[in-house]
C-alpha cells in the first residue's frame, strides 16, 4: 500500500468506508485506523449479521487492495490454507519431458517443483500479492492446531515451502479475522490482534445503512422496516435479524410494490427476515402489535 | 484525565500503566505485551484524549465481551476518581463461594499392613458406590483423589480429510506423487481412509440449590474429563447453569483439581440459586449452542430436573438442543436410587428429547457415564 493512500485518521477511515456504503461508528473507525497504522491484525466478534465480513470487504474495496478470503471450517489444515502442488500438471510436464527425449532425472525433478505448478491457497496468495487484505473468516470454526499455524504466519509474515524456499511478504498484508465465538480463541492469537465487538447498529445508523445499500426503497418504507426490526431484536427470537436481513426484507417489500408496511405483506415476506419457524410465529404475533402503534 | 496536583506530576505512560494495573486487579488478563500494545495505540490516537484512550484500551487489552464490560467499569472508576491516582481497586474479584471443600483433618497414617490394604481396597470399592451427597468430609476427600481413576475416552467423529492407511480406498494423489519420484513409472499403490477426530463434549452442570450437594463432585468430574481429553482449548467445554449460564472451561483447564475448582468457583456467580432450566438452556442455545458449540457435539446435562420455571419452555429448548447436538445425555443424581421415578416435571418435559438418561450420584455411576460418552 502506498503511504499516501493510507488514511491518516479515524475520520478518514470512516469517510473512506462510507464511500463504499459501509457505515461504521466512531469506535470501529478508530480501531480500524489503529489496525492500519500499527499493522496489527483485527479480530472482530459479534452477533451474526452485524457486518464483520462486510467490514473486510469494504476495507479492501476502499483501499483498492485485493481481498483474499480464507473461510475456516472444522478440519481445515495448512495445505488448504497455504499451498498444494498441481499433480496432474506435474505428470503431464514429466510426460512431455520424456517425449522430448531423455531428460536428466535431476533436472527433471527440479523443473517439477517450479512455481508454475504451485497452487497458492489463500494465506500464501495473500503473502505473494501483498499488499493485500487477508480475511480469515470464522476462525472459531477451525481447530486449535490451525490457530497455532495461523499465529505463526501472522507473526512472521513468511511461509517456507521445502521445495522452493521461503516466501516472505514484502509488505505484511492487512488481516481481518472474524469469529462467532463458538469457542474461545487461544490467548496467544488474541494477543496478536486488536479486538472489537460489533453490536447491532442503532436506529439511525441502520436506517442510513438500508438507505445506502438499497437506495431504491422509499424512505418511508425503509423507516418502517428499520423500526420494526429494531424492536424485534429486543423480543426474544432464536435468531434476531441482522442488518443483512433488514436490507433483504426492505428489498423484498419494495419488489412487491409495497409503499407502506401492512400486516398482510409483512407476513408474506417474513421469510426474508426470520429463518426459524418458531421465530416466524412470534414475529407475526408481535407485528400485529407493532404496526398498530 | 485528572491528576495535575502539584508535586504529583506523572508522565502519561505511567498513568496508563497504572490504569493497566488497575485492570489487572479488576480481572482482565493484562500481559506485558498487551500493555505495550495499549501504550503504542494510545500514543497513536493521542494519550491525552480520554475517548481515544478508552478505544485504544478496549481494542488492545480486551478479548471478550466480558472483558469489555469489566474494562468500562474500571475505566469509569479509574478516570473519574478525582482524588489522584489509582487507590481505587474496582471490581475486586468476588470471594470464592465454594463451600464444599473437604475440611482439613489430621489423619495419621502408619505402616500399611496387608490387612489394612485389603480393608482399604474394599472400603474404596464401597466408596465408589456411595452417594456423594452422603459422604463425611474425610470420605469426600478420599473420593476426590479417586476421580483420577476415571479413564475417559473421547467419542470420535469422522473427518472430511483422509489419512494414509494400509488398506481402504486408493489414494490417487499420493500414488501419483510417488510415481512422480520415479519419473512417472507406476509404483506402489497408496491407500487412504477417512480420518477421525475427537467429537466435542459439552457439559452443562446445574449448580442450583437442589443440586448443591452434587455440584462439587460434578465439577470434579468435569475437570477430570477436561484434563483427560485434551488440554488447551480441548474438546471438552463446561458451563454451569442455574439462574444464569457461566462458561468455566478456562478454569477447568488448570491442571491441579483443587486450584481449578477454586477458579471455577470464583467464576460462577449463582451458586445454590434457583433453577430456571428452560430459560438458561435457551440462553445457552442462543448465545453458544446454535452458533456451533453444541452442533454435532455430545451434550451432557447434569440436573435433577427441579424446574421452577415453565416446563413447556424446557421441553421446547430440549427439542432444539436435540436437533443441534449429536447426542443428548441427561445425568440425574436421583436416577440410580431406589424408588426413583421420573416424576419431576422438568424431567418429564425433557425425557422425550433425550438419547440417554443415566444415573449420576456416585463414582461408579460416573465411570458408567464415561463409558456412555466414549461410545456416543
PDB file of C-alpha atoms in Angstrom, chain B residues 70-353:
ATOM      1  CA  UNK B  70     -15.131  -5.042  33.060  1.00  0.00           C
ATOM      2  CA  UNK B  71     -12.970  -2.595  31.184  1.00  0.00           C
ATOM      3  CA  UNK B  72     -15.712   0.015  31.136  1.00  0.00           C
ATOM      4  CA  UNK B  73     -16.266  -0.387  34.867  1.00  0.00           C
ATOM      5  CA  UNK B  74     -12.620   0.015  35.702  1.00  0.00           C
ATOM      6  CA  UNK B  75     -12.257   2.859  33.247  1.00  0.00           C
ATOM      7  CA  UNK B  76     -15.072   4.773  34.918  1.00  0.00           C
ATOM      8  CA  UNK B  77     -13.721   4.144  38.381  1.00  0.00           C
ATOM      9  CA  UNK B  78     -10.147   4.948  37.441  1.00  0.00           C
ATOM     10  CA  UNK B  79     -10.515   8.128  35.455  1.00  0.00           C
ATOM     11  CA  UNK B  80     -13.466   9.551  37.314  1.00  0.00           C
ATOM     12  CA  UNK B  81     -11.844   9.176  40.697  1.00  0.00           C
ATOM     13  CA  UNK B  82     -10.701  12.762  41.113  1.00  0.00           C
ATOM     14  CA  UNK B  83      -8.507  12.142  44.106  1.00  0.00           C
ATOM     15  CA  UNK B  84      -5.336  11.447  42.226  1.00  0.00           C
ATOM     16  CA  UNK B  85      -4.351   8.021  41.125  1.00  0.00           C
ATOM     17  CA  UNK B  86      -5.267   4.508  41.446  1.00  0.00           C
ATOM     18  CA  UNK B  87      -6.174   3.968  45.026  1.00  0.00           C
ATOM     19  CA  UNK B  88      -9.447   2.636  43.729  1.00  0.00           C
ATOM     20  CA  UNK B  89      -9.414  -1.103  43.319  1.00  0.00           C
ATOM     21  CA  UNK B  90     -12.619  -1.530  41.394  1.00  0.00           C
ATOM     22  CA  UNK B  91     -14.463  -4.738  40.799  1.00  0.00           C
ATOM     23  CA  UNK B  92     -12.447  -6.785  43.225  1.00  0.00           C
ATOM     24  CA  UNK B  93     -12.830 -10.446  42.448  1.00  0.00           C
ATOM     25  CA  UNK B  94     -15.625 -11.910  44.491  1.00  0.00           C
ATOM     26  CA  UNK B  95     -14.916 -14.222  47.370  1.00  0.00           C
ATOM     27  CA  UNK B  96     -14.820 -17.852  46.423  1.00  0.00           C
ATOM     28  CA  UNK B  97     -18.201 -19.229  47.199  1.00  0.00           C
ATOM     29  CA  UNK B  98     -17.060 -22.766  47.216  1.00  0.00           C
ATOM     30  CA  UNK B  99     -18.224 -24.269  50.445  1.00  0.00           C
ATOM     31  CA  UNK B 100     -17.972 -27.901  49.645  1.00  0.00           C
ATOM     32  CA  UNK B 101     -14.264 -28.291  50.085  1.00  0.00           C
ATOM     33  CA  UNK B 102     -13.245 -31.106  52.375  1.00  0.00           C
ATOM     34  CA  UNK B 103     -12.079 -29.714  55.647  1.00  0.00           C
ATOM     35  CA  UNK B 104      -8.579 -30.313  56.773  1.00  0.00           C
ATOM     36  CA  UNK B 105      -8.434 -33.075  59.279  1.00  0.00           C
ATOM     37  CA  UNK B 106      -5.310 -34.735  60.536  1.00  0.00           C
ATOM     38  CA  UNK B 107      -5.335 -38.396  59.806  1.00  0.00           C
ATOM     39  CA  UNK B 108      -2.088 -40.011  60.881  1.00  0.00           C
ATOM     40  CA  UNK B 109      -1.255 -42.999  58.801  1.00  0.00           C
ATOM     41  CA  UNK B 110       1.198 -45.617  59.903  1.00  0.00           C
ATOM     42  CA  UNK B 111       2.739 -48.503  58.030  1.00  0.00           C
ATOM     43  CA  UNK B 112       0.089 -50.273  55.979  1.00  0.00           C
ATOM     44  CA  UNK B 113      -0.270 -53.978  56.684  1.00  0.00           C
ATOM     45  CA  UNK B 114      -1.836 -56.476  54.301  1.00  0.00           C
ATOM     46  CA  UNK B 115      -4.948 -56.428  56.363  1.00  0.00           C
ATOM     47  CA  UNK B 116      -5.184 -52.701  56.123  1.00  0.00           C
ATOM     48  CA  UNK B 117      -4.595 -52.763  52.373  1.00  0.00           C
ATOM     49  CA  UNK B 118      -7.385 -55.286  51.919  1.00  0.00           C
ATOM     50  CA  UNK B 119      -9.692 -53.316  54.125  1.00  0.00           C
ATOM     51  CA  UNK B 120      -8.784 -50.155  52.279  1.00  0.00           C
ATOM     52  CA  UNK B 121      -9.449 -51.865  48.958  1.00  0.00           C
ATOM     53  CA  UNK B 122     -12.933 -52.923  49.893  1.00  0.00           C
ATOM     54  CA  UNK B 123     -13.590 -49.571  51.517  1.00  0.00           C
ATOM     55  CA  UNK B 124     -12.555 -47.991  48.251  1.00  0.00           C
ATOM     56  CA  UNK B 125     -14.986 -50.139  46.349  1.00  0.00           C
ATOM     57  CA  UNK B 126     -17.721 -49.215  48.813  1.00  0.00           C
ATOM     58  CA  UNK B 127     -16.882 -45.581  48.471  1.00  0.00           C
ATOM     59  CA  UNK B 128     -17.222 -45.881  44.737  1.00  0.00           C
ATOM     60  CA  UNK B 129     -20.818 -46.952  45.173  1.00  0.00           C
ATOM     61  CA  UNK B 130     -21.769 -44.417  47.839  1.00  0.00           C
ATOM     62  CA  UNK B 131     -23.941 -41.419  47.113  1.00  0.00           C
ATOM     63  CA  UNK B 132     -21.556 -38.450  47.087  1.00  0.00           C
ATOM     64  CA  UNK B 133     -24.138 -36.323  48.885  1.00  0.00           C
ATOM     65  CA  UNK B 134     -23.984 -38.570  51.961  1.00  0.00           C
ATOM     66  CA  UNK B 135     -20.236 -38.616  52.498  1.00  0.00           C
ATOM     67  CA  UNK B 136     -18.399 -37.252  55.518  1.00  0.00           C
ATOM     68  CA  UNK B 137     -15.699 -34.672  54.804  1.00  0.00           C
ATOM     69  CA  UNK B 138     -12.951 -37.255  55.280  1.00  0.00           C
ATOM     70  CA  UNK B 139     -14.620 -39.711  52.930  1.00  0.00           C
ATOM     71  CA  UNK B 140     -15.164 -36.942  50.442  1.00  0.00           C
ATOM     72  CA  UNK B 141     -11.521 -36.113  50.489  1.00  0.00           C
ATOM     73  CA  UNK B 142     -10.609 -39.696  49.743  1.00  0.00           C
ATOM     74  CA  UNK B 143     -13.151 -39.811  46.965  1.00  0.00           C
ATOM     75  CA  UNK B 144     -11.747 -36.630  45.428  1.00  0.00           C
ATOM     76  CA  UNK B 145      -8.468 -38.407  44.872  1.00  0.00           C
ATOM     77  CA  UNK B 146     -10.280 -41.277  43.211  1.00  0.00           C
ATOM     78  CA  UNK B 147     -11.577 -39.151  40.368  1.00  0.00           C
ATOM     79  CA  UNK B 148      -8.161 -39.664  38.824  1.00  0.00           C
ATOM     80  CA  UNK B 149      -9.051 -43.337  38.364  1.00  0.00           C
ATOM     81  CA  UNK B 150     -11.685 -42.439  35.776  1.00  0.00           C
ATOM     82  CA  UNK B 151     -10.319 -43.137  32.322  1.00  0.00           C
ATOM     83  CA  UNK B 152     -12.369 -41.096  29.867  1.00  0.00           C
ATOM     84  CA  UNK B 153     -12.055 -41.779  26.154  1.00  0.00           C
ATOM     85  CA  UNK B 154     -13.248 -39.251  23.626  1.00  0.00           C
ATOM     86  CA  UNK B 155     -16.143 -40.031  21.315  1.00  0.00           C
ATOM     87  CA  UNK B 156     -14.829 -39.866  17.770  1.00  0.00           C
ATOM     88  CA  UNK B 157     -16.205 -38.427  14.586  1.00  0.00           C
ATOM     89  CA  UNK B 158     -15.056 -38.923  11.025  1.00  0.00           C
ATOM     90  CA  UNK B 159     -13.417 -36.002   9.300  1.00  0.00           C
ATOM     91  CA  UNK B 160     -13.557 -34.807   5.755  1.00  0.00           C
ATOM     92  CA  UNK B 161      -9.843 -35.368   5.373  1.00  0.00           C
ATOM     93  CA  UNK B 162      -8.193 -38.673   4.688  1.00  0.00           C
ATOM     94  CA  UNK B 163      -5.234 -40.322   6.319  1.00  0.00           C
ATOM     95  CA  UNK B 164      -2.693 -42.699   4.915  1.00  0.00           C
ATOM     96  CA  UNK B 165      -3.635 -46.281   5.717  1.00  0.00           C
ATOM     97  CA  UNK B 166      -2.579 -49.750   4.649  1.00  0.00           C
ATOM     98  CA  UNK B 167      -5.917 -50.602   3.073  1.00  0.00           C
ATOM     99  CA  UNK B 168      -9.122 -48.806   2.188  1.00  0.00           C
ATOM    100  CA  UNK B 169      -9.510 -46.507  -0.797  1.00  0.00           C
ATOM    101  CA  UNK B 170      -6.811 -45.793  -3.367  1.00  0.00           C
ATOM    102  CA  UNK B 171      -5.042 -42.542  -2.576  1.00  0.00           C
ATOM    103  CA  UNK B 172      -4.645 -41.191  -6.096  1.00  0.00           C
ATOM    104  CA  UNK B 173      -2.653 -38.076  -5.335  1.00  0.00           C
ATOM    105  CA  UNK B 174      -0.177 -39.854  -3.087  1.00  0.00           C
ATOM    106  CA  UNK B 175       0.204 -42.643  -5.643  1.00  0.00           C
ATOM    107  CA  UNK B 176       0.850 -40.061  -8.327  1.00  0.00           C
ATOM    108  CA  UNK B 177       3.344 -38.309  -6.163  1.00  0.00           C
ATOM    109  CA  UNK B 178       5.277 -41.475  -5.504  1.00  0.00           C
ATOM    110  CA  UNK B 179       5.323 -42.427  -9.149  1.00  0.00           C
ATOM    111  CA  UNK B 180       6.455 -38.904  -9.886  1.00  0.00           C
ATOM    112  CA  UNK B 181       9.563 -39.633  -7.900  1.00  0.00           C
ATOM    113  CA  UNK B 182      10.331 -42.384 -10.386  1.00  0.00           C
ATOM    114  CA  UNK B 183       9.808 -40.126 -13.375  1.00  0.00           C
ATOM    115  CA  UNK B 184       6.261 -41.303 -13.912  1.00  0.00           C
ATOM    116  CA  UNK B 185       6.887 -45.052 -13.689  1.00  0.00           C
ATOM    117  CA  UNK B 186       3.996 -46.799 -11.976  1.00  0.00           C
ATOM    118  CA  UNK B 187       4.845 -47.632  -8.409  1.00  0.00           C
ATOM    119  CA  UNK B 188       3.249 -48.965  -5.260  1.00  0.00           C
ATOM    120  CA  UNK B 189      -0.394 -48.071  -4.841  1.00  0.00           C
ATOM    121  CA  UNK B 190      -1.041 -45.944  -1.771  1.00  0.00           C
ATOM    122  CA  UNK B 191      -4.221 -46.245   0.278  1.00  0.00           C
ATOM    123  CA  UNK B 192      -6.134 -43.908   2.464  1.00  0.00           C
ATOM    124  CA  UNK B 193      -9.106 -43.829   4.802  1.00  0.00           C
ATOM    125  CA  UNK B 194     -11.190 -41.131   6.389  1.00  0.00           C
ATOM    126  CA  UNK B 195      -9.510 -39.643   9.422  1.00  0.00           C
ATOM    127  CA  UNK B 196     -11.058 -39.361  12.847  1.00  0.00           C
ATOM    128  CA  UNK B 197     -11.084 -36.627  15.401  1.00  0.00           C
ATOM    129  CA  UNK B 198     -12.486 -36.372  18.881  1.00  0.00           C
ATOM    130  CA  UNK B 199     -16.044 -35.125  18.978  1.00  0.00           C
ATOM    131  CA  UNK B 200     -16.715 -32.174  21.229  1.00  0.00           C
ATOM    132  CA  UNK B 201     -18.321 -32.805  24.606  1.00  0.00           C
ATOM    133  CA  UNK B 202     -20.364 -30.023  26.192  1.00  0.00           C
ATOM    134  CA  UNK B 203     -21.155 -30.348  29.890  1.00  0.00           C
ATOM    135  CA  UNK B 204     -23.993 -28.313  31.395  1.00  0.00           C
ATOM    136  CA  UNK B 205     -23.799 -28.548  35.172  1.00  0.00           C
ATOM    137  CA  UNK B 206     -26.786 -27.446  37.219  1.00  0.00           C
ATOM    138  CA  UNK B 207     -25.472 -25.604  40.300  1.00  0.00           C
ATOM    139  CA  UNK B 208     -28.814 -24.596  41.749  1.00  0.00           C
ATOM    140  CA  UNK B 209     -29.771 -25.142  45.380  1.00  0.00           C
ATOM    141  CA  UNK B 210     -31.241 -28.595  44.952  1.00  0.00           C
ATOM    142  CA  UNK B 211     -28.042 -29.807  43.299  1.00  0.00           C
ATOM    143  CA  UNK B 212     -25.609 -28.192  45.729  1.00  0.00           C
ATOM    144  CA  UNK B 213     -24.534 -31.451  47.362  1.00  0.00           C
ATOM    145  CA  UNK B 214     -23.514 -32.810  43.964  1.00  0.00           C
ATOM    146  CA  UNK B 215     -22.012 -29.683  42.425  1.00  0.00           C
ATOM    147  CA  UNK B 216     -18.537 -30.317  43.805  1.00  0.00           C
ATOM    148  CA  UNK B 217     -18.389 -33.902  42.561  1.00  0.00           C
ATOM    149  CA  UNK B 218     -19.795 -32.942  39.173  1.00  0.00           C
ATOM    150  CA  UNK B 219     -17.234 -30.204  38.713  1.00  0.00           C
ATOM    151  CA  UNK B 220     -14.510 -32.682  39.634  1.00  0.00           C
ATOM    152  CA  UNK B 221     -15.878 -34.985  37.000  1.00  0.00           C
ATOM    153  CA  UNK B 222     -15.888 -32.120  34.506  1.00  0.00           C
ATOM    154  CA  UNK B 223     -12.316 -31.313  35.480  1.00  0.00           C
ATOM    155  CA  UNK B 224     -11.253 -34.908  35.022  1.00  0.00           C
ATOM    156  CA  UNK B 225     -12.870 -35.051  31.575  1.00  0.00           C
ATOM    157  CA  UNK B 226     -11.299 -31.752  30.575  1.00  0.00           C
ATOM    158  CA  UNK B 227      -7.856 -32.880  31.705  1.00  0.00           C
ATOM    159  CA  UNK B 228      -8.018 -36.355  30.230  1.00  0.00           C
ATOM    160  CA  UNK B 229      -9.437 -35.456  26.837  1.00  0.00           C
ATOM    161  CA  UNK B 230      -7.331 -32.500  25.868  1.00  0.00           C
ATOM    162  CA  UNK B 231      -5.531 -29.583  27.344  1.00  0.00           C
ATOM    163  CA  UNK B 232      -5.547 -26.122  25.815  1.00  0.00           C
ATOM    164  CA  UNK B 233      -8.879 -25.394  24.137  1.00  0.00           C
ATOM    165  CA  UNK B 234      -9.635 -29.093  24.069  1.00  0.00           C
ATOM    166  CA  UNK B 235     -12.793 -30.859  23.064  1.00  0.00           C
ATOM    167  CA  UNK B 236     -14.499 -30.557  26.461  1.00  0.00           C
ATOM    168  CA  UNK B 237     -16.410 -27.364  27.223  1.00  0.00           C
ATOM    169  CA  UNK B 238     -18.154 -26.845  30.544  1.00  0.00           C
ATOM    170  CA  UNK B 239     -20.918 -24.453  31.538  1.00  0.00           C
ATOM    171  CA  UNK B 240     -22.732 -24.080  34.819  1.00  0.00           C
ATOM    172  CA  UNK B 241     -26.442 -23.425  34.674  1.00  0.00           C
ATOM    173  CA  UNK B 242     -28.723 -22.236  37.431  1.00  0.00           C
ATOM    174  CA  UNK B 243     -30.154 -18.789  37.222  1.00  0.00           C
ATOM    175  CA  UNK B 244     -27.610 -17.958  34.549  1.00  0.00           C
ATOM    176  CA  UNK B 245     -25.103 -19.564  32.230  1.00  0.00           C
ATOM    177  CA  UNK B 246     -21.391 -19.385  33.020  1.00  0.00           C
ATOM    178  CA  UNK B 247     -18.586 -20.671  30.834  1.00  0.00           C
ATOM    179  CA  UNK B 248     -15.986 -22.257  33.104  1.00  0.00           C
ATOM    180  CA  UNK B 249     -13.841 -24.257  30.676  1.00  0.00           C
ATOM    181  CA  UNK B 250     -10.893 -21.977  31.169  1.00  0.00           C
ATOM    182  CA  UNK B 251     -10.839 -22.529  34.927  1.00  0.00           C
ATOM    183  CA  UNK B 252     -11.100 -26.274  34.494  1.00  0.00           C
ATOM    184  CA  UNK B 253      -8.048 -26.335  32.257  1.00  0.00           C
ATOM    185  CA  UNK B 254      -5.884 -25.666  35.298  1.00  0.00           C
ATOM    186  CA  UNK B 255      -4.212 -28.996  35.915  1.00  0.00           C
ATOM    187  CA  UNK B 256      -4.444 -29.128  39.698  1.00  0.00           C
ATOM    188  CA  UNK B 257      -8.027 -30.062  40.623  1.00  0.00           C
ATOM    189  CA  UNK B 258      -8.183 -28.010  43.818  1.00  0.00           C
ATOM    190  CA  UNK B 259      -6.950 -24.850  42.164  1.00  0.00           C
ATOM    191  CA  UNK B 260      -9.177 -25.460  39.165  1.00  0.00           C
ATOM    192  CA  UNK B 261     -12.245 -25.817  41.349  1.00  0.00           C
ATOM    193  CA  UNK B 262     -11.450 -22.653  43.274  1.00  0.00           C
ATOM    194  CA  UNK B 263     -11.005 -20.804  39.981  1.00  0.00           C
ATOM    195  CA  UNK B 264     -14.297 -22.202  38.708  1.00  0.00           C
ATOM    196  CA  UNK B 265     -15.949 -21.220  41.988  1.00  0.00           C
ATOM    197  CA  UNK B 266     -14.781 -17.650  41.549  1.00  0.00           C
ATOM    198  CA  UNK B 267     -16.204 -17.546  38.051  1.00  0.00           C
ATOM    199  CA  UNK B 268     -19.686 -18.767  38.853  1.00  0.00           C
ATOM    200  CA  UNK B 269     -21.939 -16.073  40.332  1.00  0.00           C
ATOM    201  CA  UNK B 270     -25.040 -18.117  41.039  1.00  0.00           C
ATOM    202  CA  UNK B 271     -24.181 -20.977  43.371  1.00  0.00           C
ATOM    203  CA  UNK B 272     -27.172 -22.562  45.003  1.00  0.00           C
ATOM    204  CA  UNK B 273     -29.649 -20.205  43.480  1.00  0.00           C
ATOM    205  CA  UNK B 274     -32.910 -21.187  41.897  1.00  0.00           C
ATOM    206  CA  UNK B 275     -33.335 -23.218  38.750  1.00  0.00           C
ATOM    207  CA  UNK B 276     -34.865 -21.891  35.616  1.00  0.00           C
ATOM    208  CA  UNK B 277     -33.660 -24.655  33.380  1.00  0.00           C
ATOM    209  CA  UNK B 278     -35.773 -23.713  30.395  1.00  0.00           C
ATOM    210  CA  UNK B 279     -34.620 -20.121  30.365  1.00  0.00           C
ATOM    211  CA  UNK B 280     -30.968 -20.843  30.995  1.00  0.00           C
ATOM    212  CA  UNK B 281     -30.985 -23.531  28.363  1.00  0.00           C
ATOM    213  CA  UNK B 282     -32.476 -21.106  25.919  1.00  0.00           C
ATOM    214  CA  UNK B 283     -29.805 -18.581  26.786  1.00  0.00           C
ATOM    215  CA  UNK B 284     -27.131 -21.223  26.292  1.00  0.00           C
ATOM    216  CA  UNK B 285     -28.554 -22.220  22.922  1.00  0.00           C
ATOM    217  CA  UNK B 286     -28.923 -18.632  21.728  1.00  0.00           C
ATOM    218  CA  UNK B 287     -25.543 -17.478  22.888  1.00  0.00           C
ATOM    219  CA  UNK B 288     -23.407 -20.552  22.304  1.00  0.00           C
ATOM    220  CA  UNK B 289     -25.212 -23.648  21.189  1.00  0.00           C
ATOM    221  CA  UNK B 290     -26.720 -22.596  17.934  1.00  0.00           C
ATOM    222  CA  UNK B 291     -23.571 -20.917  16.738  1.00  0.00           C
ATOM    223  CA  UNK B 292     -21.673 -24.143  16.890  1.00  0.00           C
ATOM    224  CA  UNK B 293     -20.697 -25.003  20.449  1.00  0.00           C
ATOM    225  CA  UNK B 294     -23.349 -27.727  20.666  1.00  0.00           C
ATOM    226  CA  UNK B 295     -23.565 -28.503  16.977  1.00  0.00           C
ATOM    227  CA  UNK B 296     -22.581 -32.095  16.396  1.00  0.00           C
ATOM    228  CA  UNK B 297     -21.398 -32.352  19.999  1.00  0.00           C
ATOM    229  CA  UNK B 298     -22.261 -34.773  22.743  1.00  0.00           C
ATOM    230  CA  UNK B 299     -24.166 -32.610  25.215  1.00  0.00           C
ATOM    231  CA  UNK B 300     -24.480 -33.763  28.807  1.00  0.00           C
ATOM    232  CA  UNK B 301     -26.959 -32.076  31.146  1.00  0.00           C
ATOM    233  CA  UNK B 302     -26.356 -32.703  34.851  1.00  0.00           C
ATOM    234  CA  UNK B 303     -29.531 -31.820  36.694  1.00  0.00           C
ATOM    235  CA  UNK B 304     -32.205 -33.233  38.966  1.00  0.00           C
ATOM    236  CA  UNK B 305     -34.871 -31.614  36.830  1.00  0.00           C
ATOM    237  CA  UNK B 306     -36.410 -29.479  39.562  1.00  0.00           C
ATOM    238  CA  UNK B 307     -37.766 -26.759  37.353  1.00  0.00           C
ATOM    239  CA  UNK B 308     -39.166 -23.620  38.935  1.00  0.00           C
ATOM    240  CA  UNK B 309     -39.972 -22.053  35.605  1.00  0.00           C
ATOM    241  CA  UNK B 310     -42.073 -23.053  32.669  1.00  0.00           C
ATOM    242  CA  UNK B 311     -41.674 -26.740  31.818  1.00  0.00           C
ATOM    243  CA  UNK B 312     -43.179 -26.252  28.370  1.00  0.00           C
ATOM    244  CA  UNK B 313     -40.291 -23.914  27.630  1.00  0.00           C
ATOM    245  CA  UNK B 314     -37.839 -26.530  28.900  1.00  0.00           C
ATOM    246  CA  UNK B 315     -39.340 -29.142  26.596  1.00  0.00           C
ATOM    247  CA  UNK B 316     -39.126 -26.753  23.662  1.00  0.00           C
ATOM    248  CA  UNK B 317     -35.472 -25.979  24.358  1.00  0.00           C
ATOM    249  CA  UNK B 318     -34.564 -29.639  24.819  1.00  0.00           C
ATOM    250  CA  UNK B 319     -36.133 -30.342  21.436  1.00  0.00           C
ATOM    251  CA  UNK B 320     -33.991 -27.582  19.985  1.00  0.00           C
ATOM    252  CA  UNK B 321     -30.902 -28.972  21.663  1.00  0.00           C
ATOM    253  CA  UNK B 322     -31.606 -32.407  20.276  1.00  0.00           C
ATOM    254  CA  UNK B 323     -31.854 -31.049  16.757  1.00  0.00           C
ATOM    255  CA  UNK B 324     -28.460 -29.381  17.063  1.00  0.00           C
ATOM    256  CA  UNK B 325     -26.470 -31.896  19.077  1.00  0.00           C
ATOM    257  CA  UNK B 326     -25.203 -35.265  18.019  1.00  0.00           C
ATOM    258  CA  UNK B 327     -26.323 -36.869  21.258  1.00  0.00           C
ATOM    259  CA  UNK B 328     -28.087 -35.539  24.357  1.00  0.00           C
ATOM    260  CA  UNK B 329     -27.380 -37.238  27.670  1.00  0.00           C
ATOM    261  CA  UNK B 330     -29.173 -36.321  30.892  1.00  0.00           C
ATOM    262  CA  UNK B 331     -27.475 -37.252  34.134  1.00  0.00           C
ATOM    263  CA  UNK B 332     -29.729 -37.262  37.159  1.00  0.00           C
ATOM    264  CA  UNK B 333     -28.273 -37.850  40.624  1.00  0.00           C
ATOM    265  CA  UNK B 334     -31.530 -39.362  41.814  1.00  0.00           C
ATOM    266  CA  UNK B 335     -31.933 -41.707  38.890  1.00  0.00           C
ATOM    267  CA  UNK B 336     -29.957 -44.550  40.424  1.00  0.00           C
ATOM    268  CA  UNK B 337     -31.666 -44.527  43.804  1.00  0.00           C
ATOM    269  CA  UNK B 338     -34.292 -46.970  44.959  1.00  0.00           C
ATOM    270  CA  UNK B 339     -37.834 -45.961  44.271  1.00  0.00           C
ATOM    271  CA  UNK B 340     -36.884 -43.236  41.835  1.00  0.00           C
ATOM    272  CA  UNK B 341     -39.488 -42.367  39.280  1.00  0.00           C
ATOM    273  CA  UNK B 342     -39.117 -39.714  36.640  1.00  0.00           C
ATOM    274  CA  UNK B 343     -41.860 -37.514  38.029  1.00  0.00           C
ATOM    275  CA  UNK B 344     -40.184 -34.133  38.399  1.00  0.00           C
ATOM    276  CA  UNK B 345     -41.910 -32.002  35.843  1.00  0.00           C
ATOM    277  CA  UNK B 346     -38.646 -30.877  34.324  1.00  0.00           C
ATOM    278  CA  UNK B 347     -37.512 -34.432  33.719  1.00  0.00           C
ATOM    279  CA  UNK B 348     -40.885 -35.384  32.286  1.00  0.00           C
ATOM    280  CA  UNK B 349     -40.674 -32.486  29.849  1.00  0.00           C
ATOM    281  CA  UNK B 350     -37.120 -33.318  28.828  1.00  0.00           C
ATOM    282  CA  UNK B 351     -37.414 -37.101  28.639  1.00  0.00           C
ATOM    283  CA  UNK B 352     -38.811 -37.414  25.099  1.00  0.00           C
ATOM    284  CA  UNK B 353     -35.843 -35.484  23.727  1.00  0.00           C
TER     285      UNK B 353
END
